[in-house]
Short mmCIF file of C-alpha atoms in Angstrom, two decimals:
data_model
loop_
_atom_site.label_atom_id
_atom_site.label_comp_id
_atom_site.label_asym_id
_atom_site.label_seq_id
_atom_site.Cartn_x
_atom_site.Cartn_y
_atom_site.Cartn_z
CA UNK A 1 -22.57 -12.70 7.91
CA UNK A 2 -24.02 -12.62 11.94
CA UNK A 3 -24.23 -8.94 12.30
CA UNK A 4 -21.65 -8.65 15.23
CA UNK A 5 -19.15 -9.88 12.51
CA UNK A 6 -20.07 -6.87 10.38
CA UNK A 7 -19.84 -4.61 13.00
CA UNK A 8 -16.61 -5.63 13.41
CA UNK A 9 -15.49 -6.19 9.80
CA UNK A 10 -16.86 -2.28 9.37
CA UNK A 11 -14.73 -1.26 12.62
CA UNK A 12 -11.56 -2.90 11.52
CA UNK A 13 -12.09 -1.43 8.19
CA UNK A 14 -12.37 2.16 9.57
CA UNK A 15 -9.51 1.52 11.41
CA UNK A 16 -6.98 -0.02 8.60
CA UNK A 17 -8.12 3.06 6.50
CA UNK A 18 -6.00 5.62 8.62
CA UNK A 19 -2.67 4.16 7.16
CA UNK A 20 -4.43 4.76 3.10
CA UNK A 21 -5.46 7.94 4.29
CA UNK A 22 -2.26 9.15 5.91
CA UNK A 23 -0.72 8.28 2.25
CA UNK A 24 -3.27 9.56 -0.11
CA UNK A 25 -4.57 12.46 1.78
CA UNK A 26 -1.26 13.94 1.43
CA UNK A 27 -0.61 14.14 -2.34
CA UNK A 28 -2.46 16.93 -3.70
CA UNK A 29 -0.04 19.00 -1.00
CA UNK A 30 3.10 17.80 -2.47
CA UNK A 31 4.16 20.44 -4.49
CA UNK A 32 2.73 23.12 -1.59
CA UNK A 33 4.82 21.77 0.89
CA UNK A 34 8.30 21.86 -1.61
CA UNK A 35 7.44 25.40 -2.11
CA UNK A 36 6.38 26.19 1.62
CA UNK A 37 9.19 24.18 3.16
CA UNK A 38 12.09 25.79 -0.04
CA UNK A 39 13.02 21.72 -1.02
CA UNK A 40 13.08 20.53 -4.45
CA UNK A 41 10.42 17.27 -5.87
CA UNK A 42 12.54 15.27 -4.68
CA UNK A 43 12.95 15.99 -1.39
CA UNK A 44 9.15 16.13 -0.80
CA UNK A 45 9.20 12.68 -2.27
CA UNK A 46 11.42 11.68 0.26
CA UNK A 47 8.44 12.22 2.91
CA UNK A 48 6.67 9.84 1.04
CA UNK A 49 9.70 7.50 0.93
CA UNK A 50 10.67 7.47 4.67
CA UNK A 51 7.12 6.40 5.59
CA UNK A 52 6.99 3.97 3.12
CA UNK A 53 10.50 2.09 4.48
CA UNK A 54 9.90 2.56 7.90
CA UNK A 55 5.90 0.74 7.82
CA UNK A 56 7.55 -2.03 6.03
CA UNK A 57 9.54 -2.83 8.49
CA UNK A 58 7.35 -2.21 11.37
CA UNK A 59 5.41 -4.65 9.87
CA UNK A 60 7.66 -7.30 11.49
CA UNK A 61 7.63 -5.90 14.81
CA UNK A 62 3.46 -6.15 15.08
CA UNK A 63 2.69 -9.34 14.59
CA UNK A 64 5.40 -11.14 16.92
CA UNK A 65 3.90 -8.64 19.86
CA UNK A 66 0.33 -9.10 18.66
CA UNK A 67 0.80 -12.72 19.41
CA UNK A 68 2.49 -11.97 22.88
CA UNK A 69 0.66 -9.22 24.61
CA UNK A 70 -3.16 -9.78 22.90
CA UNK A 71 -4.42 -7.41 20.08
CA UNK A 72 -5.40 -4.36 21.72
CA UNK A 73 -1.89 -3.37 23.70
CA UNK A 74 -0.08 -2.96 20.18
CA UNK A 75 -3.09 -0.85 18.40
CA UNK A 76 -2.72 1.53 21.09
CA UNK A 77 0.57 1.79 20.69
CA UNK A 78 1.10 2.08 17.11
CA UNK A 79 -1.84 4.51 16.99
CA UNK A 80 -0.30 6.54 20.35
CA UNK A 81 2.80 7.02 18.16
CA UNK A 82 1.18 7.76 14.92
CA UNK A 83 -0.78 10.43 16.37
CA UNK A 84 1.85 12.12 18.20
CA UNK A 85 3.85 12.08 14.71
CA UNK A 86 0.59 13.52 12.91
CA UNK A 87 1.39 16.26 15.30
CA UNK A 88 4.84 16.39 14.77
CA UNK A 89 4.21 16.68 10.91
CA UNK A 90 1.87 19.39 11.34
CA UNK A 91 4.23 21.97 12.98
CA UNK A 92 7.52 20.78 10.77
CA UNK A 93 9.51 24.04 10.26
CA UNK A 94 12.05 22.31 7.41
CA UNK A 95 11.69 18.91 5.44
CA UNK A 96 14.56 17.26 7.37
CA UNK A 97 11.84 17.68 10.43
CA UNK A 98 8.77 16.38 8.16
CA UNK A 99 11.06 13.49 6.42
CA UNK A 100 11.62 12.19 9.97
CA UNK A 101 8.02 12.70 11.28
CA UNK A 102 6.60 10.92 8.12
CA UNK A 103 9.08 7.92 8.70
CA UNK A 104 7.83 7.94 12.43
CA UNK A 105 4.17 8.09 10.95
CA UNK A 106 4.84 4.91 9.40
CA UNK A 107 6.31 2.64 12.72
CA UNK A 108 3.05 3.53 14.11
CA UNK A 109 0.15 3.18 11.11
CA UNK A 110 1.90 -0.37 10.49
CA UNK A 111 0.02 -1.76 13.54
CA UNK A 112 -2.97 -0.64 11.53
CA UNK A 113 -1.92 -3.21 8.71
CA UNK A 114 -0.99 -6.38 10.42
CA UNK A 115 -3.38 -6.31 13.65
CA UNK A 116 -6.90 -6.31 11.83
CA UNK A 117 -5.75 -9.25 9.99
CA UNK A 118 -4.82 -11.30 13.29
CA UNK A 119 -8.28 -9.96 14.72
CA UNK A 120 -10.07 -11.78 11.99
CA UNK A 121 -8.42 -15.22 12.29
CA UNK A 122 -9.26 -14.62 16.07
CA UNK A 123 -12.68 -14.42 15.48
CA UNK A 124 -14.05 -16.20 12.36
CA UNK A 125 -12.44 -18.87 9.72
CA UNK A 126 -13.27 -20.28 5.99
CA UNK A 127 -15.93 -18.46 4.32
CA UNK A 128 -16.90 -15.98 7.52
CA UNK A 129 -13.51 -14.93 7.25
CA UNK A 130 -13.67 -14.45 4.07
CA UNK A 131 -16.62 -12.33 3.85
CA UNK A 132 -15.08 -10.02 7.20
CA UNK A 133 -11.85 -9.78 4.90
CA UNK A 134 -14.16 -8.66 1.59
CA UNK A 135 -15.79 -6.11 3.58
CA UNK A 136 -12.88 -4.86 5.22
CA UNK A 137 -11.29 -4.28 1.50
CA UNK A 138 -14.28 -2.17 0.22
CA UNK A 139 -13.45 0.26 3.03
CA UNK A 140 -9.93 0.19 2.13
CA UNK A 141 -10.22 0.02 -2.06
CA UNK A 142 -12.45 3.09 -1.67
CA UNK A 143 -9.65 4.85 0.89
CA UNK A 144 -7.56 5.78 -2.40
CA UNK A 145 -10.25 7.39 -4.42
CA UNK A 146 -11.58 9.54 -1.14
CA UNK A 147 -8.09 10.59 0.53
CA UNK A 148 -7.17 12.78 -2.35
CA UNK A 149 -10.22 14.46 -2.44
CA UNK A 150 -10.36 14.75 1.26
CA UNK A 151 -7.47 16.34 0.78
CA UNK A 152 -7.99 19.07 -2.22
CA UNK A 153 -11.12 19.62 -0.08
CA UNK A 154 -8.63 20.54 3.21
CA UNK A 155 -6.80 22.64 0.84
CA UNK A 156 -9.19 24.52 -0.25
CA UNK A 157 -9.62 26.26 3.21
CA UNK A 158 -6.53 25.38 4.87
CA UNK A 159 -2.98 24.15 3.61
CA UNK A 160 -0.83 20.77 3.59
CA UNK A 161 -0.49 20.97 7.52
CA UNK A 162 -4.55 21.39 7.78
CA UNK A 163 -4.53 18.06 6.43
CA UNK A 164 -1.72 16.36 9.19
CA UNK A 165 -4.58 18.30 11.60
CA UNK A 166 -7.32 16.17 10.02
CA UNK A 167 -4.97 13.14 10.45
CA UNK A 168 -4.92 13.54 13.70
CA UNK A 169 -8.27 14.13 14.78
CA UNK A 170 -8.98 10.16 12.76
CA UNK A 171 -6.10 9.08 15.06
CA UNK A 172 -7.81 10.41 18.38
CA UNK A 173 -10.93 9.19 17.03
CA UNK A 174 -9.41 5.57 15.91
CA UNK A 175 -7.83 5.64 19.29
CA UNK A 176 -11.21 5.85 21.47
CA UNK A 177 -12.71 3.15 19.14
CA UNK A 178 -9.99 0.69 19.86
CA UNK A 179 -9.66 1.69 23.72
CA UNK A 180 -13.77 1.84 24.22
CA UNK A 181 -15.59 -0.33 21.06
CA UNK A 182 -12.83 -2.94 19.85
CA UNK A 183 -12.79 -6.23 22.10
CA UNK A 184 -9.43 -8.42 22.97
CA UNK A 185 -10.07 -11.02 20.77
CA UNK A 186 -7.03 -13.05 21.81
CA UNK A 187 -7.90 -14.67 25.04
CA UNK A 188 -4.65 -15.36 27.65
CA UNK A 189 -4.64 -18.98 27.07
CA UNK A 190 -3.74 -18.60 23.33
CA UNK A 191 -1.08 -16.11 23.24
CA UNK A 192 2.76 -17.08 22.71
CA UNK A 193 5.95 -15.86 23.17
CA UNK A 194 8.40 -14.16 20.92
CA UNK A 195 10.60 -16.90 19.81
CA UNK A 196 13.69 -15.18 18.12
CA UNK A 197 15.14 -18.44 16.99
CA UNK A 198 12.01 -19.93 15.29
CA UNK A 199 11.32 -16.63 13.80
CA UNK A 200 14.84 -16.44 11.90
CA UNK A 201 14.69 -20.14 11.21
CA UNK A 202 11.44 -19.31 9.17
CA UNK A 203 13.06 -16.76 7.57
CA UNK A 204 16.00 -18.36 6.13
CA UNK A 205 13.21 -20.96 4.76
CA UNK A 206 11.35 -18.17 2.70
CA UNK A 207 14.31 -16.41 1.64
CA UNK A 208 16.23 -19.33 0.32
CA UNK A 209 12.61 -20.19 -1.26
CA UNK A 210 13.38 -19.27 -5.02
CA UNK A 211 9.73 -18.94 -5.62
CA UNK A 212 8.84 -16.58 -2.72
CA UNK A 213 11.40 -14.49 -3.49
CA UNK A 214 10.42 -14.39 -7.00
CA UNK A 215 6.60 -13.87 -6.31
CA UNK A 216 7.85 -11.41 -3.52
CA UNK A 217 9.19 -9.45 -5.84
CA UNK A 218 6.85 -9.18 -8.59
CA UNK A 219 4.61 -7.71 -6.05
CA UNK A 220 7.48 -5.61 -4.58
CA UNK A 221 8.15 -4.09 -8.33
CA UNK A 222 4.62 -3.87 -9.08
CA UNK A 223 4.16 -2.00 -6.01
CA UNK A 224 7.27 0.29 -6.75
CA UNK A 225 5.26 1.64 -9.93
CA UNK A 226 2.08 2.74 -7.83
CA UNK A 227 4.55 4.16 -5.19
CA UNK A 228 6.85 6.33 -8.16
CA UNK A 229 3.19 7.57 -9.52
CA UNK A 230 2.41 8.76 -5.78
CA UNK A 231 5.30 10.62 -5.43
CA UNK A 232 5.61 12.57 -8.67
CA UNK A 233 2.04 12.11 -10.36
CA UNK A 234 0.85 15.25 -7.96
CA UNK A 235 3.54 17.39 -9.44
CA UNK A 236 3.07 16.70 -12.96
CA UNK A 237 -0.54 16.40 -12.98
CA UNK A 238 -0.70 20.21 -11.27
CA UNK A 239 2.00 21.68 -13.12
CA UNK A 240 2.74 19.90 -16.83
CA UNK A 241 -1.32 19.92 -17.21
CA UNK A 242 -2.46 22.47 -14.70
CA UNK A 243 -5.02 20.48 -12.50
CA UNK A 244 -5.90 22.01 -9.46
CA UNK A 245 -5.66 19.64 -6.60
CA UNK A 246 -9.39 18.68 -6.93
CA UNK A 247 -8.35 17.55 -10.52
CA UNK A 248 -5.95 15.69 -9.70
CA UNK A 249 -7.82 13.97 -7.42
CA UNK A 250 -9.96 12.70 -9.50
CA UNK A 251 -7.24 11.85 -11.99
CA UNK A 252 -5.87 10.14 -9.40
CA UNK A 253 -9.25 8.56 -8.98
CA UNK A 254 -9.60 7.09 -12.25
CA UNK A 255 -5.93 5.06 -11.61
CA UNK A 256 -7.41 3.62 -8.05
CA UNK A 257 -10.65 2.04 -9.91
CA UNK A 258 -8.75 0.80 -12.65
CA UNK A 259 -6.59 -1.16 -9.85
CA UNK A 260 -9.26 -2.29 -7.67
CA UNK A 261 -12.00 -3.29 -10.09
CA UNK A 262 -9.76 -5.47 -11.76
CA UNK A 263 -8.60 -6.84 -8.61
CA UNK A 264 -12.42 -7.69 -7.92
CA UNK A 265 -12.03 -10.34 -10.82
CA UNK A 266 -8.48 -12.04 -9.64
CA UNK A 267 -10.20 -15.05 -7.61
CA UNK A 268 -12.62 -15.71 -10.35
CA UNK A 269 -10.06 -15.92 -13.07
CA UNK A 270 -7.53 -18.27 -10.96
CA UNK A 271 -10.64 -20.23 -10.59
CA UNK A 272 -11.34 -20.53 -14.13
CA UNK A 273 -8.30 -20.18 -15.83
CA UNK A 274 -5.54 -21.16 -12.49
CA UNK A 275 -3.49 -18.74 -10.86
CA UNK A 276 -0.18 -19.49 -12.45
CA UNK A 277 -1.72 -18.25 -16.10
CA UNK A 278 -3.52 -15.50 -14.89
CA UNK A 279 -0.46 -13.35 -13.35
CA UNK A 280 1.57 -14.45 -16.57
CA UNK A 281 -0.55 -12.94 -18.87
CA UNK A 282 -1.20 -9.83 -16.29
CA UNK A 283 2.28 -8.95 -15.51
CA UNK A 284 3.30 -9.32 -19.45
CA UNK A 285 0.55 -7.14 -19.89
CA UNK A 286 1.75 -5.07 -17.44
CA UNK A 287 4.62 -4.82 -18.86
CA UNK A 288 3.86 -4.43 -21.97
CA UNK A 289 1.15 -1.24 -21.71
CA UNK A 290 3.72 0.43 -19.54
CA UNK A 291 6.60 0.13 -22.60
CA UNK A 292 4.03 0.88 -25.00
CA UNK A 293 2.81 4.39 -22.98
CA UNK A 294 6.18 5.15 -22.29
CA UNK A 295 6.86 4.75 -26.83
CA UNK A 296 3.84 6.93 -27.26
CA UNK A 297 4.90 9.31 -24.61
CA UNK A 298 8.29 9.99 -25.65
CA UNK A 299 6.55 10.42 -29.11
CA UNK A 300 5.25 13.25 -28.27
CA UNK A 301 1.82 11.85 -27.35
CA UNK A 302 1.63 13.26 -24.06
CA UNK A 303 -1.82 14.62 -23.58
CA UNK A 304 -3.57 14.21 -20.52
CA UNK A 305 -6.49 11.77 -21.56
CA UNK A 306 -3.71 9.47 -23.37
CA UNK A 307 -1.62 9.33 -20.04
CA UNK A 308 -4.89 8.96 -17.89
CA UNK A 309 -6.01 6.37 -20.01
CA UNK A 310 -2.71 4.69 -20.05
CA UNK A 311 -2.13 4.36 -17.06
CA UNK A 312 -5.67 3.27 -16.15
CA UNK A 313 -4.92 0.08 -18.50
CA UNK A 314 -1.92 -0.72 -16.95
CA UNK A 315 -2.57 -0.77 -13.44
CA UNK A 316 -5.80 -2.71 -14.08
CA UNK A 317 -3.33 -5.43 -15.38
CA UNK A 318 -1.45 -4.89 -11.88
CA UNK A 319 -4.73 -5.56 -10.18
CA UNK A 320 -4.96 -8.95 -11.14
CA UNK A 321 -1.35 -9.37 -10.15
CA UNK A 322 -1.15 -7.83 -6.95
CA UNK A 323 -3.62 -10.61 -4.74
CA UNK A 324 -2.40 -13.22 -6.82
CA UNK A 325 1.14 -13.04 -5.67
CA UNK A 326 0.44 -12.68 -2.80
CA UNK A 327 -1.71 -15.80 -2.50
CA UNK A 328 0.70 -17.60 -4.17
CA UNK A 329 3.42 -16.94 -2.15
CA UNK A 330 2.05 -17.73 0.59
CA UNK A 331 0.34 -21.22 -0.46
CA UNK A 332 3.51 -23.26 0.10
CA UNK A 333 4.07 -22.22 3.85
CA UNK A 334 0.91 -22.83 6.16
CA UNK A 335 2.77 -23.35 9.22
CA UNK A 336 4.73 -19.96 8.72
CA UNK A 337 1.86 -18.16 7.07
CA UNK A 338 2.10 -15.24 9.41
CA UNK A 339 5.71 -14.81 8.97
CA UNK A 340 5.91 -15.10 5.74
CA UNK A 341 2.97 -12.49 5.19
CA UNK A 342 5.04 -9.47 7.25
CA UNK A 343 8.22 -11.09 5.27
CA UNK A 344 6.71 -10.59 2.27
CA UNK A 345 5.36 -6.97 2.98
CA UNK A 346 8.30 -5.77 4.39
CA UNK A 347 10.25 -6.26 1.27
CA UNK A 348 7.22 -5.56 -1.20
CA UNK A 349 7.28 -1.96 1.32
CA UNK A 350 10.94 -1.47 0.88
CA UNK A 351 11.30 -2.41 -2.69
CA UNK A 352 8.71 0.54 -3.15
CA UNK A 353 10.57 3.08 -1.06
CA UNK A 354 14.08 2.28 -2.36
CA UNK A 355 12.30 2.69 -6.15
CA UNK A 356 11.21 5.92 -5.14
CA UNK A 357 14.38 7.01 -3.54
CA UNK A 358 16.12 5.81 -7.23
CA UNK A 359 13.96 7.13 -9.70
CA UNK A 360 13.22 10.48 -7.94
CA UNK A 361 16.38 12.73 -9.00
CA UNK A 362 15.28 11.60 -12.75
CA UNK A 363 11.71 12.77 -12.60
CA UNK A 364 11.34 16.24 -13.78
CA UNK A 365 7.85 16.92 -13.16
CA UNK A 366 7.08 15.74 -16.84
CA UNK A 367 5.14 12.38 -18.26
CA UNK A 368 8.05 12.36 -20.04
CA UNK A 369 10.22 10.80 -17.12
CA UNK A 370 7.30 9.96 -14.78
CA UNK A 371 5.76 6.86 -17.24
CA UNK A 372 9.51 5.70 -17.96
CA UNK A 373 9.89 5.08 -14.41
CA UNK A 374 6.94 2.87 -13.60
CA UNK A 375 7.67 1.11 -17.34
CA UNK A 376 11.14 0.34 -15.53
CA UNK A 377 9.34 -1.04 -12.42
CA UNK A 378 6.88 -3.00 -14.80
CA UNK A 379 9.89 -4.59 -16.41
CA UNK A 380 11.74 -5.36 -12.89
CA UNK A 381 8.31 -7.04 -11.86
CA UNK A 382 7.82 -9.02 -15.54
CA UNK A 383 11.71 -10.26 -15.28
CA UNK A 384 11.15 -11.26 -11.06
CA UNK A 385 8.14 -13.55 -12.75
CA UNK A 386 10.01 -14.65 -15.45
CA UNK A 387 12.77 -16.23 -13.14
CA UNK A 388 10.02 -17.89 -10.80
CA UNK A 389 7.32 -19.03 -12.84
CA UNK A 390 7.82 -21.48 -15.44
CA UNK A 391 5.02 -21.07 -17.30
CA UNK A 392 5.86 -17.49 -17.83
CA UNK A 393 9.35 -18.70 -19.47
CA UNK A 394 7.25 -20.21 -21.93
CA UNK A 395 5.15 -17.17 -22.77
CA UNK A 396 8.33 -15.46 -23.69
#
């Protein structure tokens, strides 16, 4: 890779980590800020949840005005507003106030998401591309093994709004880098109009597409069962096995590089073995450790090492599923590609949040009821692929 195209990959990667961080940072706080702000699990799981619902939908407001106005107008923007939430956050006297700053956190980290990825077809294609993209996910696949750490390390001199402080000292700093370093990369010429009644035409193709719904959805699902673990593993992991939040960090840890090693090894597989097989067999297996931890959980087989370890196994089998989906979802539609890639993660995002939202008054701070409710996402993901992909209908 020409070294201006790292520079950039490694700038864009910075910058799409805010949005990880603003997530993960967060967690080991959880349970500090339902006893700081007097709110139950749940409701600090609704923090979580708002800002999960409200950057999937953003997602569709980004790239349209990406496309209109050039790259740089709507990274200032999203940024501008995510930094003035960050604020917000930081001084919320009750969890009503931090629910809605979180959700407003999320309209403006989703420029974060969509806008790299439109930088990068700006400036390279095929395998250049592909090496900016690979670079820009090493930043981001180590953002969820760092942010909770970050975090536990914030906590140990500060509290849960230290950390919204931190936030928003990357925002300023993300802010000067797009405003001072970060180029237009989408000349005058090239840019196009918001066109309402194309964008609605595409998406009543993809959404009376049986098998991007169906692929949509296994990665929505799958998603769901990382999001339920974010929003109650802090709160068992601290109090059913009394980690400190620099133990559950690394807990947490061990989860994230299950996920994206295996990941890592998705392209080479489809190669080998094609795509189609490779998320059959991953989201049965999926499916299948999940049910199986949740049997020896309920068993009584709760420890901490057996949950860890557990857990570790199943969302390495989500790695391979995750890009997969997503690839092959997107496959049949080249001319819509963009649309149907903030289609896609808007529902994947809201499937997650709504998940959350549904499973929260069950959890009980236990494995007991956490695993259950990523088995049942594991099983909504396994039956979404077993309505889409044929081959799957075989396996079972």
């Amino acid at each position: 890779m020409r070294d201006p195209l790292f520079r950039m990959a490694l700038l864009l990667g910075l910058l799409s980590a805010v949005g990880p961080f603003a997530i993960d940072m967060y967690l080991p706080a959880l349970p500090q800020v339902a006893s700081d702000l007097g709110t139950t699990e749940a409701g600090a799981a609704l923090t979580l949840t708002s800002y999960f619902i409200v950057f999937g939908i953003a997602q569709m407001i980004y790239g349209p005005m990406s496309d209109a106005v050039g790259r740089k107008k709507p990274l200032v923007i999203g940024v501008g507003i995510f930094l003035a939430a960050t604020v917000a956050a930081s001084l919320a006297p009750t969890i009503g106030w931090l629910i809605a700053a979180r959700a407003v956190q999320g309209l403006g980290a989703a420029t974060l998401m969509v806008v790299p990825r439109a930088v990068i077809r700006d400036m390279a294609t095929g395998p250049a591309a592909a090496k900016m993209m690979a670079a820009i996910m090493i930043v981001i696949s180590v953002s969820p093994m760092l942010a909770p750490l970050t975090g536990s390390a914030v906590m140990a001199w500060g509290g849960w709004r230290e950390i919204f402080a931190v936030l928003a000292g990357a925002a300023l700093l993300s802010l000067a880098l797009i405003l001072f370093v970060l180029p237009e990369t989408l000349e005058a010429g090239n840019r196009r109009p918001v066109r309402i009644g194309a964008m609605l035409a595409g998406a009543r193709r993809l959404l009376s597409d049986r098998r991007f719904l169906g692929l949509t959805m296994i990665g929505g699902f799958g998603m769901a069962s990382f999001f339920v673990f974010l929003a109650s593993a802090s709160f068992v992991y601290t109090r059913q096995y009394g980690l400190s939040p620099t133990g559950f960090s690394l807990a947490f840890a061990v989860n994230a590089i299950g996920f994206f090693s295996a990941s890592q090894f998705a392209g080479r597989l489809a190669e080998r073995f094609g795509m189609e097989r490779v998320i059959s067999l991953a989201i049965t297996g999926f499916a299948g450790l999940a049910l199986l931890l949740s049997l020896v959980v309920a068993a009584g087989f709760d420890a901490l090492p057996v949950v860890v370890a557990g857990l570790f196994l199943a969302n390495a089998c989500l790695g391979l599923v995750m890009p997969t989906a997503m690839v092959m979802s997107l496959d049949p539609h080249p001319d819509i590609a963009g649309l149907a890639s903030s289609l896609g993660g808007t529902i994947q995002m809201l499937t997650g949040g709504l998940m959350i939202a549904v499973t929260g008054p069950f959890l009980d701070n236990t494995a007991a009821s956490m695993v259950p409710a990523i088995a049942l996402c594991a099983v909504l993901a396994w039956a979404a692929a077993a309505a889409s992909l044929p081959r799957l209908r075989l396996l079972a």
